[in-house]
Short mmCIF file of N, CA and C in Angstrom, two decimals:
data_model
loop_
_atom_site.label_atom_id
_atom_site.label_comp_id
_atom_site.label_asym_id
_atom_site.label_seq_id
_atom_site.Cartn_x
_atom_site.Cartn_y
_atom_site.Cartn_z
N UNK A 1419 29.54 -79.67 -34.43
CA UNK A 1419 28.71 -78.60 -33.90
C UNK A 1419 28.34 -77.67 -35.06
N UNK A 1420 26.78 -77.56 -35.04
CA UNK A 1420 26.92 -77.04 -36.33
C UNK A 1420 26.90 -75.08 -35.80
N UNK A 1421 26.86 -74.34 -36.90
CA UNK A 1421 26.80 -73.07 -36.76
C UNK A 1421 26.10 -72.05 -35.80
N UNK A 1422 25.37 -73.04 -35.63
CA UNK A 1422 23.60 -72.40 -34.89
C UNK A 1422 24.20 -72.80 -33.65
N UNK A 1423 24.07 -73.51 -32.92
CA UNK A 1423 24.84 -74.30 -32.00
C UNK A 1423 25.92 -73.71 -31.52
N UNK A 1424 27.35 -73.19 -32.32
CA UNK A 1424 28.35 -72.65 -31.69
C UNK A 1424 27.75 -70.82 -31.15
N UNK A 1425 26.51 -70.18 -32.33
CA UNK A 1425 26.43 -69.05 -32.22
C UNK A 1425 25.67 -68.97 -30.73
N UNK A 1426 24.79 -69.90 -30.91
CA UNK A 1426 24.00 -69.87 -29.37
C UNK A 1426 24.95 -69.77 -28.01
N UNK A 1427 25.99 -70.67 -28.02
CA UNK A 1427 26.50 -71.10 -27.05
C UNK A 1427 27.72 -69.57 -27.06
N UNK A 1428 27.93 -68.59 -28.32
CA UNK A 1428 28.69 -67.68 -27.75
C UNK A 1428 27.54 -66.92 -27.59
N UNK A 1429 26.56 -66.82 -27.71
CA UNK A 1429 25.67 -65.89 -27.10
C UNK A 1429 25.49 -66.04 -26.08
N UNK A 1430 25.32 -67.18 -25.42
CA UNK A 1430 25.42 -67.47 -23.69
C UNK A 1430 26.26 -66.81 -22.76
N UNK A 1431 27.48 -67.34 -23.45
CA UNK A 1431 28.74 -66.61 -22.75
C UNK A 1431 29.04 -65.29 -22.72
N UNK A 1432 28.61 -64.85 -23.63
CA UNK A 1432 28.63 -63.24 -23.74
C UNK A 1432 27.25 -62.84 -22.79
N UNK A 1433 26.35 -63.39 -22.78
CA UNK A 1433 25.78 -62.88 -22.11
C UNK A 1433 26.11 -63.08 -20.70
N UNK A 1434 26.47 -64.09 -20.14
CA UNK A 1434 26.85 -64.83 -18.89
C UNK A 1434 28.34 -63.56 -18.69
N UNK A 1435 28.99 -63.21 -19.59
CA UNK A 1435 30.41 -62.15 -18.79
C UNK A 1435 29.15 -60.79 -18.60
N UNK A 1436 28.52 -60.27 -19.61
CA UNK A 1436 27.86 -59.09 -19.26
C UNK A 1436 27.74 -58.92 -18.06
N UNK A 1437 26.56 -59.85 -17.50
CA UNK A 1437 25.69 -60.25 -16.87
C UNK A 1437 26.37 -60.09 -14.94
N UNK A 1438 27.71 -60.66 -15.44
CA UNK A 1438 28.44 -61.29 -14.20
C UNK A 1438 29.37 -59.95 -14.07
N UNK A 1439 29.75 -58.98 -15.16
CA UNK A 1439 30.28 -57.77 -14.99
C UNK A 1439 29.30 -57.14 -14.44
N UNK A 1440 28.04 -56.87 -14.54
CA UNK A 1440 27.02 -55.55 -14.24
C UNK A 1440 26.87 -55.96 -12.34
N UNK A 1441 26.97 -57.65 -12.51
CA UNK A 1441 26.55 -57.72 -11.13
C UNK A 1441 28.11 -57.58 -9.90
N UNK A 1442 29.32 -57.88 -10.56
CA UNK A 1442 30.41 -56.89 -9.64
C UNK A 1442 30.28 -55.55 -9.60
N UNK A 1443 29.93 -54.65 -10.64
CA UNK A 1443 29.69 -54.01 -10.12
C UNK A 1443 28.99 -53.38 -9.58
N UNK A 1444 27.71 -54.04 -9.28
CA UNK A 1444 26.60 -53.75 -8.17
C UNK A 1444 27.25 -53.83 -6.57
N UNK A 1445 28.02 -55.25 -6.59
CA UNK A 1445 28.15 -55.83 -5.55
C UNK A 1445 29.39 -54.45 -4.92
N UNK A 1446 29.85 -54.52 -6.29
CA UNK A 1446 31.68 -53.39 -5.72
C UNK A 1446 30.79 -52.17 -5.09
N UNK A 1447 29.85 -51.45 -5.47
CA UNK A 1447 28.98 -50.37 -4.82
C UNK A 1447 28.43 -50.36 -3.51
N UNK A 1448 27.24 -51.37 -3.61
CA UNK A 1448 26.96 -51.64 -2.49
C UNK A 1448 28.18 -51.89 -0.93
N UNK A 1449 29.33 -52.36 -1.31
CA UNK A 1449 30.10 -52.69 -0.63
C UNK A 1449 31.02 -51.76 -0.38
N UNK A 1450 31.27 -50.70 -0.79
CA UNK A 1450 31.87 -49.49 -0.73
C UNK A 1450 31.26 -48.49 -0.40
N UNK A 1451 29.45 -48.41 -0.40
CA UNK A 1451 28.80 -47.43 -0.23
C UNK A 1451 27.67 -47.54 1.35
N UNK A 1452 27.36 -48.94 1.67
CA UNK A 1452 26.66 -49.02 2.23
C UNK A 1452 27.63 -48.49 3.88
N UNK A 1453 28.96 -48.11 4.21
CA UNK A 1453 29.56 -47.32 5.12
C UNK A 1453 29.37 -46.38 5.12
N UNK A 1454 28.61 -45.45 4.12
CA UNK A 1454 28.29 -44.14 3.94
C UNK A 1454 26.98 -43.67 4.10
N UNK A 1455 26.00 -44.63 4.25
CA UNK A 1455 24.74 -44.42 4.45
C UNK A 1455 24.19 -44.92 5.55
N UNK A 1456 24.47 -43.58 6.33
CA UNK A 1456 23.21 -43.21 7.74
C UNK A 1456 22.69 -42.10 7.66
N UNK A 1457 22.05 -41.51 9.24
CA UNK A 1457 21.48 -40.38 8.94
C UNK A 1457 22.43 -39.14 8.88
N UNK A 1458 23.56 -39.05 8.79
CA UNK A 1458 24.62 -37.78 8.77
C UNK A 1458 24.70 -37.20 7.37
N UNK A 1459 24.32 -38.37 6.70
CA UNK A 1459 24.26 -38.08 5.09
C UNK A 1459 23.31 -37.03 4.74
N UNK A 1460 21.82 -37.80 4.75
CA UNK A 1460 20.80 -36.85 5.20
C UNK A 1460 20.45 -35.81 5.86
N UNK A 1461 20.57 -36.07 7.17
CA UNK A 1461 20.49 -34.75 7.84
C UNK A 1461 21.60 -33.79 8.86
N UNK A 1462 22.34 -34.31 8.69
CA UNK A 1462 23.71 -33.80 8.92
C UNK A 1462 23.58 -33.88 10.32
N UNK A 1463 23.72 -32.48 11.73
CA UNK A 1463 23.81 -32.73 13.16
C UNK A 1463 22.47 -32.99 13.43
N UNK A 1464 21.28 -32.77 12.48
CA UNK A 1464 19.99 -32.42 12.77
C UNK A 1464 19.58 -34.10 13.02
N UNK A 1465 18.91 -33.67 14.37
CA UNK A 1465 18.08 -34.64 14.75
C UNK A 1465 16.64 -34.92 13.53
N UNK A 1466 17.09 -36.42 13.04
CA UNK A 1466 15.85 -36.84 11.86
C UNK A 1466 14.47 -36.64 11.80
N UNK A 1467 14.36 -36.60 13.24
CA UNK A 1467 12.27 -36.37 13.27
C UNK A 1467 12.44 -34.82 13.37
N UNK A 1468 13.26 -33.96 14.15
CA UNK A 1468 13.10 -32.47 13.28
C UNK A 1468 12.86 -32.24 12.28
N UNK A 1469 14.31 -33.05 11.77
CA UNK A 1469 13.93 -32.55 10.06
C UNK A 1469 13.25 -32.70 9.27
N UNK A 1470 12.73 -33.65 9.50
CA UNK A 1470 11.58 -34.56 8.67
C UNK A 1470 10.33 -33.27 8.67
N UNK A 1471 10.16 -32.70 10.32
CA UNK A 1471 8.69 -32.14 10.54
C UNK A 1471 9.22 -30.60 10.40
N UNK A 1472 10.22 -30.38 10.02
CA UNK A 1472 10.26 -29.02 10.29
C UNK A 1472 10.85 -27.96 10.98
N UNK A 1473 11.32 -28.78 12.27
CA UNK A 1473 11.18 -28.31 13.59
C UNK A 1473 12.68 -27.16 13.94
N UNK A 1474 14.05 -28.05 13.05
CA UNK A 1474 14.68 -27.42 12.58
C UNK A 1474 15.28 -27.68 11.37
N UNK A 1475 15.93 -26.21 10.50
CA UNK A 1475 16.45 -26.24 9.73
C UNK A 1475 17.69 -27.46 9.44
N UNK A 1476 17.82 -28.03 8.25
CA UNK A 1476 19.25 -29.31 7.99
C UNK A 1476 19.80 -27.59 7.28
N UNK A 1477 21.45 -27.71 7.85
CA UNK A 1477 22.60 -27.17 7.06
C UNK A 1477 22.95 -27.71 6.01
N UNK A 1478 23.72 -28.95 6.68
CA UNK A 1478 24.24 -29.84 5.81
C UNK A 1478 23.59 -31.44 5.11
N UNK A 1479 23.74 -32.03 4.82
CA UNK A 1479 22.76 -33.21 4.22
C UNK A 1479 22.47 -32.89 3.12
N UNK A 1480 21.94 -34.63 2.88
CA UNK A 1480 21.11 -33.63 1.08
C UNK A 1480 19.43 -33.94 1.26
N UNK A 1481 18.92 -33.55 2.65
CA UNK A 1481 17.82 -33.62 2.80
C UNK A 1481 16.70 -32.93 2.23
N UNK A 1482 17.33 -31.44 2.44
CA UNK A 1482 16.65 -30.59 1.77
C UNK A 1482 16.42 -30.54 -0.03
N UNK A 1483 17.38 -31.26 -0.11
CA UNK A 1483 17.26 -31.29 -1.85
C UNK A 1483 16.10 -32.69 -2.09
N UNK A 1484 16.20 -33.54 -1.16
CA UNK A 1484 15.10 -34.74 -1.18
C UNK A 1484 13.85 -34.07 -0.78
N UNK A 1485 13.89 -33.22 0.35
CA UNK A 1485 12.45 -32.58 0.62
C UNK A 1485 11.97 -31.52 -0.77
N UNK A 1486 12.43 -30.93 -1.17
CA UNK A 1486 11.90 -30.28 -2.32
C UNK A 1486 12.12 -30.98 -3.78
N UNK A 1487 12.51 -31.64 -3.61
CA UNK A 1487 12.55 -32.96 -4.72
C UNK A 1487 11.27 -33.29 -4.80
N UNK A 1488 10.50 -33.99 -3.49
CA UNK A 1488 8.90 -34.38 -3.37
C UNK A 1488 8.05 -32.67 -3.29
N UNK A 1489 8.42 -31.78 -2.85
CA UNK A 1489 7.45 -30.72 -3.00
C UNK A 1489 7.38 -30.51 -4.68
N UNK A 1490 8.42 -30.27 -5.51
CA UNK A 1490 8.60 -30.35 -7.08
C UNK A 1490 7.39 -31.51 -7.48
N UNK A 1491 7.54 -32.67 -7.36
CA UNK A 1491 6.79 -33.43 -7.73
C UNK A 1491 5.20 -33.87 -7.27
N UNK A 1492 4.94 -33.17 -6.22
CA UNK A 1492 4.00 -33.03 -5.87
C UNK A 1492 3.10 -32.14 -6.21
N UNK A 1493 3.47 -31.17 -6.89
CA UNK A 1493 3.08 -29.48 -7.22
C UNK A 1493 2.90 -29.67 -8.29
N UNK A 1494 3.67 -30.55 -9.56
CA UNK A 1494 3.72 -31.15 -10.80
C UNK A 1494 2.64 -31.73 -11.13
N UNK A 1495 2.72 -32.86 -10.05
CA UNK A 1495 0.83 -33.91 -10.20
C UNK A 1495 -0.15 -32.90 -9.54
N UNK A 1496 -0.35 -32.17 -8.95
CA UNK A 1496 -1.34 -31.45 -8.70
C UNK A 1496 -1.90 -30.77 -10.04
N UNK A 1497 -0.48 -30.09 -10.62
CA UNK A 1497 -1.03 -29.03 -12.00
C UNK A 1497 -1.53 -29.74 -12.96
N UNK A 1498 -1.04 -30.75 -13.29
CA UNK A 1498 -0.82 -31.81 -14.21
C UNK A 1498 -1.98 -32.99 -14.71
N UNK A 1499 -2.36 -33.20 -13.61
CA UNK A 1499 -2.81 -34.90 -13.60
C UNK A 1499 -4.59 -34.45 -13.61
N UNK A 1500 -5.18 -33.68 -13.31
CA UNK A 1500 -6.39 -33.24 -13.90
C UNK A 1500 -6.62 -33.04 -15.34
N UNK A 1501 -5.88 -32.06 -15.95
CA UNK A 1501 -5.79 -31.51 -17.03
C UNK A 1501 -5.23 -32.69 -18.42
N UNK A 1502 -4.82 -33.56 -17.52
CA UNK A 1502 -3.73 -34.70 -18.52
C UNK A 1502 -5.07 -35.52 -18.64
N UNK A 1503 -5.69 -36.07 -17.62
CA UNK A 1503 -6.57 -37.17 -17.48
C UNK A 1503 -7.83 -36.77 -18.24
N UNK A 1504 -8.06 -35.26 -18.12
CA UNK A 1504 -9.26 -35.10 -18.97
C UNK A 1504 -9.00 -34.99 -20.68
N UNK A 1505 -7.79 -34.72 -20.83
CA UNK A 1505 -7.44 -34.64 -22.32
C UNK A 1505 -7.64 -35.84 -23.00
N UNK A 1506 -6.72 -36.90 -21.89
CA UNK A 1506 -7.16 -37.96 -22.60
C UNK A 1506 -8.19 -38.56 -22.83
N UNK A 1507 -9.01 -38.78 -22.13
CA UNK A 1507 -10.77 -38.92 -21.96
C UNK A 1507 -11.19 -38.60 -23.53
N UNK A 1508 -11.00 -37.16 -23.65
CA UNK A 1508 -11.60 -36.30 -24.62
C UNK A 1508 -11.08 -36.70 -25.67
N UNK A 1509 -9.96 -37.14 -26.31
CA UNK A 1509 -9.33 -37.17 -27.45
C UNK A 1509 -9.73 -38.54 -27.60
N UNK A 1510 -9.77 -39.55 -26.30
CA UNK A 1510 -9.93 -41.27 -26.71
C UNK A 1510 -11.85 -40.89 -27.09
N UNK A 1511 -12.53 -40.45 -26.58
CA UNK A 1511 -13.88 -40.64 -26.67
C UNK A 1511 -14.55 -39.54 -27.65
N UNK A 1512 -14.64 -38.07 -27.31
CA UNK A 1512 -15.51 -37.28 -27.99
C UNK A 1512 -15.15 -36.46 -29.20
N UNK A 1513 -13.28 -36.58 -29.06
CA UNK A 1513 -12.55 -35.64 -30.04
C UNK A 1513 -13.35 -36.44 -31.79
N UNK A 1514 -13.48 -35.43 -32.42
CA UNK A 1514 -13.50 -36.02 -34.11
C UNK A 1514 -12.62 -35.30 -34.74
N UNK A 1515 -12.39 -35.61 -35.96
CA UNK A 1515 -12.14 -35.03 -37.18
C UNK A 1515 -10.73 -34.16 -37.17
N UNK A 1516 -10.85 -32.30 -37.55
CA UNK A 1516 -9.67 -31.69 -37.13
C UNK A 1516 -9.08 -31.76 -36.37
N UNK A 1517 -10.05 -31.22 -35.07
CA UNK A 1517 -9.69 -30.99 -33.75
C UNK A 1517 -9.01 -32.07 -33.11
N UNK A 1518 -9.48 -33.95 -33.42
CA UNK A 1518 -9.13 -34.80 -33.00
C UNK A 1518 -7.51 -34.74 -33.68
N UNK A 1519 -7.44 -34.54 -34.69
CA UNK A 1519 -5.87 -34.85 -35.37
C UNK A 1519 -4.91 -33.53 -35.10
N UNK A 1520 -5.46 -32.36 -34.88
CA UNK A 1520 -4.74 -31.64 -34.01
C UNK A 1520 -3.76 -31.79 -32.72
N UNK A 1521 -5.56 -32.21 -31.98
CA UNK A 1521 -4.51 -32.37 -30.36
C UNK A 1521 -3.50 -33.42 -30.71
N UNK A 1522 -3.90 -34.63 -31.14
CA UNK A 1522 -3.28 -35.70 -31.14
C UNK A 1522 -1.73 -36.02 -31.59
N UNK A 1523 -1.53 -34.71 -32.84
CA UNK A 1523 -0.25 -34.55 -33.26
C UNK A 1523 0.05 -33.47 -31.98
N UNK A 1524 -0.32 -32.55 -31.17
CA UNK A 1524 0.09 -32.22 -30.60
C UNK A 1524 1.12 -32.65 -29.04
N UNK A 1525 0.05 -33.74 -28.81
CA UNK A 1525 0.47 -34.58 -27.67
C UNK A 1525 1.58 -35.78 -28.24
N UNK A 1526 1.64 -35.71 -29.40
CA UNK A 1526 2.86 -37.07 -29.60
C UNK A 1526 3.87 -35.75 -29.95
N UNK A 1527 3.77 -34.96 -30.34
CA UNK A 1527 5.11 -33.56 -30.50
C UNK A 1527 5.30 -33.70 -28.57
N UNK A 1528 4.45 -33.60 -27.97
CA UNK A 1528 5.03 -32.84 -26.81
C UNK A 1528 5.66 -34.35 -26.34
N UNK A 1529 5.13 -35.55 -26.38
CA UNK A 1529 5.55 -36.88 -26.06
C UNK A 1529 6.76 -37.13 -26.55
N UNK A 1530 7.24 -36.60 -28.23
CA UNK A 1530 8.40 -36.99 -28.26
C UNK A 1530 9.92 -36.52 -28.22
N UNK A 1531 9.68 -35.01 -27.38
CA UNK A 1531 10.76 -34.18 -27.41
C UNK A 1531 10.85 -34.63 -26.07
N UNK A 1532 12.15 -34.94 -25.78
CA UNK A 1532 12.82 -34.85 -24.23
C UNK A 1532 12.27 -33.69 -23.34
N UNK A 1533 11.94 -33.97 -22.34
CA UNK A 1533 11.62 -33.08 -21.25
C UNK A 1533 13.03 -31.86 -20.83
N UNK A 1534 13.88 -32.06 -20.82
CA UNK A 1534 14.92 -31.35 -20.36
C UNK A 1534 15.22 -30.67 -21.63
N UNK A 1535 14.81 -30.76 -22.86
CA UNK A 1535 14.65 -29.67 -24.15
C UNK A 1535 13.43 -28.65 -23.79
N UNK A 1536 12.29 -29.10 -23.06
CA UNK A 1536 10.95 -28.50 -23.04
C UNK A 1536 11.38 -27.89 -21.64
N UNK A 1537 12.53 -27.89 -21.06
CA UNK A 1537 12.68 -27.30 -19.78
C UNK A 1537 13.36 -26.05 -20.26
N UNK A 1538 14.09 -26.28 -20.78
CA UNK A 1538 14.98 -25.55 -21.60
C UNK A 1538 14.90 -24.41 -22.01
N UNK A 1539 13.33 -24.89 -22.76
CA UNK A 1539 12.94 -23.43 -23.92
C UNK A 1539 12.04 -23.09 -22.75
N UNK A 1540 11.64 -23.58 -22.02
CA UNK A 1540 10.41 -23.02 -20.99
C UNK A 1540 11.73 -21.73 -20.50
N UNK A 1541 12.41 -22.44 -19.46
CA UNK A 1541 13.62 -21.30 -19.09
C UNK A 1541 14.17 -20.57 -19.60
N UNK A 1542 13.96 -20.25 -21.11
CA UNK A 1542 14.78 -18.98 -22.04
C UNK A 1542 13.38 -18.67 -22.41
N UNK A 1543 12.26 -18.69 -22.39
CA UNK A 1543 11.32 -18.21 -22.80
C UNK A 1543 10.59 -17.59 -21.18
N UNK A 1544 11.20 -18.06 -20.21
CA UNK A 1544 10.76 -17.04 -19.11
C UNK A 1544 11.85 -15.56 -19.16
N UNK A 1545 13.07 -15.90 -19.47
CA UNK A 1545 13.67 -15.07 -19.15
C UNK A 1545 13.69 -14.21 -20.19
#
C-alpha cells in the first residue's frame, strides 16, 4: 500500500468518526429535546391563536422574544434594503474615479468588521 493510499484511507476514517460523532449528536438532541417542544414552550397558558394575533398578552414562553425577533428584522429590511440596493446599483454602474474608490473601501470596511463590534460602538456612541 503505497503512501497515498494509506493517507486517503485515514482520511476516510477520520472523516467517517467526525461525521458519525456530529450525527450522535444530532440524534442525542433531537431525542432529548423533541419532549420539550409544544406550545407551553412558546406560549405558556396562552391560548396560540391569541397570541399569535394579539388578543392576549404571553407571560411566560419565549414567544414574545420570537415576536419581536421578526418586528427587529422587519424594521431592519425596511430601513435597509432601499438604501443598500440603490448603493449598489450606483457603485456597480455610475460610480467613477474618487468617489467610486471611496464608497467602495467604505462598504468592504463596513463588510468586514463583525456586526456585533458595529453594534457595539453604535451603543456607546448613543449613550
Amino acid at each position: 500500500m503505497t503512501k497515498v493510499k494509506l493517507l486517503r484511507l485515514l482520511a476516510y476514517i477520520s472523516a467517517f468518526f467526525v461525521i458519525g460523532s456530529f450525527m450522535m449528536l444530532i440524534g442525542f438532541l433531537f431525542y432529548h429535546g423533541t419532549p420539550v417542544l409544544d406550545t407551553g414552550l412558546f406560549f405558556g397558558e396562552t391560548d396560540p391563536i391569541d397570541a399569535i394575533f394579539g388578543a392576549r398578552p404571553v407571560w411566560d414562553g419565549i414567544w414574545p422574544a420570537f415576536a419581536g425577533t421578526l418586528y427587529l428584522i422587519a424594521l431592519t429590511m425596511a430601513v435597509s434594503l432601499i438604501p443598500g440596493i440603490g448603493c449598489g446599483i450606483y457603485l456597480a454602474r455610475y460610480a467613477k474615479g474618487k468617489k467610486k474608490e471611496m464608497l467602495s473601501m467604505a462598504v468592504d470596511l463596513l463588510a468586514s468588521v463583525p456586526s456585533i463590534v458595529m453594534g457595539l460602538f453604535g451603543f456607546v456612541l448613543i449613550l
